[in-house]
Short mmCIF file of C-alpha atoms and ligand atoms in Angstrom, two decimals:
data_model
loop_
_atom_site.label_atom_id
_atom_site.label_comp_id
_atom_site.label_asym_id
_atom_site.label_seq_id
_atom_site.Cartn_x
_atom_site.Cartn_y
_atom_site.Cartn_z
CA MET V 1 -2.97 107.83 -25.17
CA ALA V 2 -4.23 105.21 -22.70
CA ASN V 3 -4.29 106.47 -19.13
CA GLN V 4 -4.56 103.26 -17.12
CA ALA V 5 -0.95 102.10 -17.43
CA THR V 6 0.43 101.52 -13.95
CA THR V 7 4.10 101.77 -14.81
CA ILE V 8 5.59 103.88 -17.56
CA LEU V 9 9.33 103.53 -18.11
CA VAL V 10 11.55 105.23 -20.64
CA LEU V 11 14.72 103.50 -21.83
CA LEU V 12 17.24 106.14 -22.89
CA GLY V 13 20.60 105.40 -24.42
CA PRO V 14 22.64 105.65 -27.60
CA PRO V 15 22.46 103.15 -30.48
CA GLY V 16 23.60 99.76 -29.20
CA ALA V 17 23.17 100.62 -25.51
CA GLY V 18 20.94 97.57 -25.09
CA LYS V 19 17.52 99.25 -24.96
CA GLY V 20 15.85 96.62 -27.14
CA THR V 21 17.68 93.72 -25.49
CA GLN V 22 16.65 94.78 -22.00
CA ALA V 23 13.12 95.77 -23.01
CA ARG V 24 12.47 92.31 -24.39
CA MET V 25 13.76 90.71 -21.18
CA LEU V 26 11.69 93.02 -18.98
CA GLU V 27 8.64 92.34 -21.12
CA GLU V 28 8.91 88.66 -20.20
CA GLN V 29 9.84 89.33 -16.57
CA PHE V 30 7.22 91.96 -15.72
CA GLY V 31 4.61 91.77 -18.47
CA PHE V 32 5.26 95.34 -19.55
CA VAL V 33 4.77 96.12 -23.21
CA GLN V 34 7.84 97.24 -25.15
CA LEU V 35 7.01 100.18 -27.39
CA SER V 36 9.98 100.69 -29.70
CA THR V 37 9.54 103.59 -32.09
CA GLY V 38 12.40 102.13 -34.16
CA ASP V 39 10.51 98.81 -34.54
CA MET V 40 7.27 100.65 -35.33
CA LEU V 41 8.99 102.75 -37.97
CA ARG V 42 10.68 99.69 -39.53
CA ALA V 43 7.26 97.97 -39.67
CA ALA V 44 5.81 101.08 -41.34
CA VAL V 45 8.65 101.10 -43.88
CA ALA V 46 8.10 97.40 -44.64
CA ALA V 47 4.36 97.94 -45.03
CA LYS V 48 5.02 101.01 -47.23
CA THR V 49 2.56 103.12 -45.22
CA PRO V 50 2.67 106.92 -45.73
CA ALA V 51 4.57 107.27 -42.41
CA GLY V 52 7.02 104.56 -43.45
CA LEU V 53 7.62 106.08 -46.87
CA ALA V 54 8.15 109.50 -45.30
CA GLY V 55 10.52 108.21 -42.60
CA LYS V 56 12.63 105.81 -44.65
CA GLN V 57 15.17 108.27 -45.99
CA ALA V 58 15.96 109.67 -42.53
CA MET V 59 16.34 106.18 -41.08
CA ASP V 60 18.59 104.99 -43.90
CA SER V 61 20.92 107.92 -43.35
CA GLY V 62 20.96 107.70 -39.56
CA ASN V 63 18.95 110.87 -38.98
CA LEU V 64 15.92 111.23 -36.77
CA VAL V 65 12.48 110.89 -38.30
CA SER V 66 10.34 114.03 -37.90
CA ASP V 67 8.48 114.44 -34.62
CA ASP V 68 5.03 114.51 -36.24
CA ILE V 69 5.52 111.12 -37.91
CA VAL V 70 6.90 109.51 -34.74
CA LEU V 71 4.18 110.98 -32.53
CA GLY V 72 1.46 109.82 -34.93
CA ILE V 73 2.77 106.25 -34.86
CA LEU V 74 3.27 106.17 -31.10
CA ASN V 75 -0.09 107.70 -30.24
CA HIS V 76 -1.86 105.08 -32.31
CA ARG V 77 0.02 102.28 -30.54
CA MET V 78 -0.45 103.73 -27.05
CA SER V 79 -4.21 103.80 -27.52
CA GLN V 80 -4.33 99.99 -27.77
CA SER V 81 -5.60 98.07 -24.75
CA ASP V 82 -2.51 95.90 -24.11
CA THR V 83 -0.62 98.95 -22.84
CA THR V 84 -2.55 99.05 -19.57
CA VAL V 85 -0.28 96.72 -17.53
CA GLY V 86 2.80 98.86 -18.04
CA VAL V 87 4.80 100.32 -20.85
CA MET V 88 8.49 100.58 -21.67
CA LEU V 89 9.20 103.30 -24.18
CA ASP V 90 12.28 102.16 -26.13
CA GLY V 91 13.81 104.91 -28.26
CA PHE V 92 11.20 107.52 -27.37
CA PRO V 93 11.40 110.39 -26.56
CA ARG V 94 14.44 111.38 -28.55
CA THR V 95 14.04 115.13 -28.84
CA ALA V 96 13.03 117.93 -26.46
CA ALA V 97 9.79 118.36 -28.45
CA GLN V 98 8.92 114.65 -28.06
CA ALA V 99 9.68 114.81 -24.32
CA LYS V 100 7.40 117.79 -23.91
CA VAL V 101 4.53 116.13 -25.77
CA LEU V 102 4.96 113.04 -23.59
CA ASP V 103 5.07 115.05 -20.34
CA ASP V 104 1.98 117.05 -21.39
CA LEU V 105 -0.01 114.02 -22.49
CA LEU V 106 0.69 112.15 -19.28
CA ALA V 107 -0.03 115.23 -17.14
CA SER V 108 -3.35 115.75 -18.92
CA ASN V 109 -4.26 112.19 -17.87
CA GLY V 110 -3.11 112.81 -14.29
CA ARG V 111 -0.12 110.53 -14.79
CA ARG V 112 3.65 110.80 -14.87
CA LEU V 113 6.62 108.72 -15.91
CA SER V 114 7.63 106.14 -13.30
CA ARG V 115 11.35 106.18 -14.18
CA VAL V 116 13.67 107.12 -17.01
CA ILE V 117 16.50 104.61 -17.28
CA ASN V 118 19.69 105.91 -18.81
CA LEU V 119 21.74 103.02 -20.19
CA MET V 120 25.29 104.36 -20.21
CA VAL V 121 27.73 102.98 -22.78
CA ASP V 122 31.08 104.25 -24.08
CA ASP V 123 30.88 105.60 -27.63
CA ALA V 124 33.66 103.21 -28.65
CA ALA V 125 31.58 100.14 -27.75
CA MET V 126 28.59 101.10 -29.83
CA VAL V 127 29.92 100.48 -33.31
CA ASP V 128 31.03 97.03 -32.17
CA ARG V 129 27.67 96.25 -30.63
CA VAL V 130 25.61 97.50 -33.53
CA SER V 131 27.71 96.03 -36.32
CA GLY V 132 27.64 92.58 -34.69
CA ARG V 133 23.90 92.55 -34.11
CA PHE V 134 21.49 90.14 -35.81
CA THR V 135 17.93 89.09 -35.02
CA CYS V 136 15.72 86.08 -35.57
CA ALA V 137 13.59 86.74 -38.66
CA GLY V 138 10.71 84.83 -37.06
CA CYS V 139 10.35 86.17 -33.52
CA GLY V 140 12.74 89.13 -33.45
CA GLU V 141 14.96 87.78 -30.66
CA GLY V 142 18.21 89.73 -30.69
CA TYR V 143 21.71 88.23 -30.90
CA HIS V 144 25.29 89.34 -31.35
CA ASP V 145 28.22 87.78 -33.21
CA ARG V 146 30.38 87.91 -30.07
CA PHE V 147 28.26 88.81 -27.05
CA LYS V 148 25.13 86.71 -27.50
CA GLN V 149 25.14 83.75 -29.88
CA PRO V 150 22.20 81.31 -30.03
CA SER V 151 22.92 78.26 -27.80
CA VAL V 152 22.68 76.03 -30.89
CA HIS V 153 24.43 77.55 -33.88
CA GLY V 154 21.96 78.80 -36.49
CA ARG V 155 18.85 78.11 -34.40
CA CYS V 156 16.91 80.72 -32.43
CA ASP V 157 16.77 79.94 -28.68
CA LYS V 158 13.26 81.26 -28.49
CA CYS V 159 11.34 79.97 -31.51
CA SER V 160 13.83 77.50 -33.09
CA GLY V 161 13.72 79.56 -36.28
CA GLU V 162 16.69 79.17 -38.60
CA SER V 163 16.48 82.43 -40.47
CA PHE V 164 18.22 85.57 -39.19
CA LYS V 165 18.51 89.12 -40.44
CA ARG V 166 20.60 92.26 -40.01
CA ARG V 167 19.39 95.86 -40.07
CA ALA V 168 20.16 98.00 -43.11
CA ASP V 169 21.20 100.93 -40.88
CA ASP V 170 23.70 98.85 -38.87
CA ASN V 171 26.75 99.92 -40.84
CA ALA V 172 29.68 101.98 -39.53
CA GLU V 173 28.80 105.18 -41.42
CA THR V 174 25.14 105.26 -40.41
CA VAL V 175 25.98 104.36 -36.83
CA GLN V 176 28.24 107.42 -36.59
CA GLN V 177 25.37 109.63 -37.78
CA ARG V 178 22.93 107.99 -35.34
CA LEU V 179 25.47 108.64 -32.60
CA SER V 180 25.77 112.32 -33.60
CA GLU V 181 21.98 112.65 -33.55
CA TYR V 182 21.93 111.01 -30.13
CA HIS V 183 24.46 113.47 -28.68
CA ALA V 184 22.81 116.51 -30.28
CA GLU V 185 19.13 115.75 -29.73
CA THR V 186 18.65 112.99 -27.17
CA ALA V 187 21.46 113.26 -24.59
CA PRO V 188 20.14 116.66 -23.37
CA LEU V 189 17.02 114.84 -22.14
CA ILE V 190 19.15 113.17 -19.44
CA ARG V 191 19.40 116.50 -17.64
CA HIS V 192 15.67 117.18 -18.11
CA TYR V 193 14.71 113.91 -16.41
CA ASP V 194 17.41 114.29 -13.76
CA GLN V 195 15.86 117.63 -12.82
CA MET V 196 12.45 115.92 -12.60
CA GLY V 197 14.02 113.49 -10.09
CA ILE V 198 13.09 110.35 -12.04
CA LEU V 199 16.40 109.48 -13.72
CA CYS V 200 18.07 106.16 -12.95
CA LYS V 201 21.59 105.62 -14.35
CA VAL V 202 22.71 102.11 -15.22
CA ASP V 203 26.18 101.04 -16.30
CA ALA V 204 25.33 99.26 -19.55
CA MET V 205 28.96 98.32 -20.23
CA GLN V 206 28.35 95.33 -17.96
CA PRO V 207 27.25 91.96 -19.40
CA ILE V 208 23.60 91.68 -20.48
CA GLU V 209 22.54 89.57 -17.47
CA GLU V 210 24.13 91.96 -14.99
CA VAL V 211 22.43 94.97 -16.53
CA ASN V 212 19.19 93.06 -16.37
CA GLN V 213 19.63 92.25 -12.68
CA ARG V 214 20.19 95.91 -11.93
CA LEU V 215 17.01 96.84 -13.82
CA ASN V 216 15.04 94.15 -12.03
CA LEU V 217 16.07 95.55 -8.66
CA MET V 218 15.21 99.07 -9.71
CA ILE V 219 11.78 98.11 -11.06
CA ALA V 220 10.98 95.94 -8.04
CA SER V 221 11.54 99.00 -5.84
CA LEU V 222 9.04 101.18 -7.71
P1 LIG D 301 16.15 102.43 -33.16
O1 LIG D 301 15.67 101.16 -33.71
O2 LIG D 301 15.54 102.93 -31.90
O3 LIG D 301 17.73 102.34 -33.04
P2 LIG D 301 18.77 102.91 -31.96
O4 LIG D 301 18.30 103.86 -30.93
O5 LIG D 301 19.89 103.38 -32.80
O6 LIG D 301 19.01 101.75 -31.04
P3 LIG D 301 19.39 100.33 -31.45
O7 LIG D 301 18.18 99.52 -31.77
O8 LIG D 301 20.46 100.37 -32.51
O9 LIG D 301 20.12 99.85 -30.12
P4 LIG D 301 19.58 99.25 -28.77
O10 LIG D 301 19.93 100.20 -27.66
O11 LIG D 301 18.16 98.80 -28.84
O12 LIG D 301 20.57 98.01 -28.68
P5 LIG D 301 20.28 96.44 -28.72
O13 LIG D 301 19.55 96.04 -27.50
O14 LIG D 301 19.72 96.01 -30.03
O15 LIG D 301 15.98 103.58 -34.22
C1 LIG D 301 16.36 103.41 -35.58
C2 LIG D 301 16.05 104.67 -36.36
O16 LIG D 301 14.62 104.95 -36.31
C3 LIG D 301 16.70 105.96 -35.84
O17 LIG D 301 18.01 106.11 -36.35
C4 LIG D 301 15.73 107.03 -36.34
O18 LIG D 301 15.94 107.28 -37.72
C5 LIG D 301 14.37 106.34 -36.20
N1 LIG D 301 13.72 106.62 -34.91
C6 LIG D 301 13.40 105.69 -33.94
N2 LIG D 301 12.79 106.28 -32.89
C7 LIG D 301 12.73 107.61 -33.21
C8 LIG D 301 12.21 108.75 -32.50
N3 LIG D 301 11.66 108.66 -31.27
N4 LIG D 301 12.31 109.97 -33.10
C9 LIG D 301 12.87 110.10 -34.34
N5 LIG D 301 13.37 109.06 -35.06
C10 LIG D 301 13.30 107.83 -34.48
O19 LIG D 301 21.80 95.91 -28.59
C11 LIG D 301 22.71 96.05 -29.66
C12 LIG D 301 23.60 94.80 -29.75
O20 LIG D 301 24.44 94.75 -28.59
C13 LIG D 301 22.81 93.49 -29.77
O21 LIG D 301 23.42 92.61 -30.67
C14 LIG D 301 22.90 92.96 -28.32
O22 LIG D 301 22.92 91.54 -28.29
C15 LIG D 301 24.21 93.54 -27.85
N6 LIG D 301 24.18 93.93 -26.44
C16 LIG D 301 23.16 94.53 -25.77
N7 LIG D 301 23.50 94.75 -24.49
C17 LIG D 301 24.78 94.30 -24.34
C18 LIG D 301 25.69 94.24 -23.24
N8 LIG D 301 25.35 94.71 -22.03
N9 LIG D 301 26.92 93.71 -23.46
C19 LIG D 301 27.27 93.24 -24.70
N10 LIG D 301 26.44 93.24 -25.76
C20 LIG D 301 25.21 93.78 -25.60
#
């Protein structure tokens, strides 16, 4: 793991909380690198790597991928030089074991997490958010059927691409399982980081821009 990163943020939150949406905005605003274990795993599945093949079944059913696969993928990515400006971990850690590995790795480099941001969303909103999500097939910009449409119908605001896609695991049944996994495995981390004194809670039921303003203020004060 690289040890020069000045700012290391974790974005915690259930499926559909807005982790990816906010990470992409903060990437542009602060130059931090978004490290999404979900995106890395989807890329591994698409490339049919051993990690992707091993993780696919868990992802398709809404379960967590095993810690060893996730840690292998993340470690590889964290060792790349573009992570030195600052890093936003999106969707990692998700289990107590992953949190411990992260804490230990950072401590062994004389570093610690800058902040853990808990994006708080009502369970009822998540199915709506996730089932309405679509992304630009070209640049990955995220949209939503109701909450964030491209300014020009059918054309990506960012790259003008005209092809969009939806995730295979964004269906009601899988979302419920992802939500169960979140409550069982990931939500307990909120207390862990609160006890470390680095937790920042953000009301993510607010509109995207308002959540972003709140995050900007928090990061500017670091
Ligand atoms: P992952 O890709 O991380 O999925 P997730 O955690 O379920 O999160 P999402 O990507 O669904 O939601 P998000 O919070 O990023 O929301 P978004 O910004 O897109 O993981 C997928 C799978 O990979 C897992 O199920 C697991 O199998 C595996 N995996 C990944 N990491 C792992 C790990 N560490 N360990 C083990 N397994 C792992 O927003 C959603 C929608 O809502 C968008 O359309 C957006 O436009 C809209 N929206 C966002 N914010 C708002 C707002 N404030 N108001 C209204 N709409 C909003």
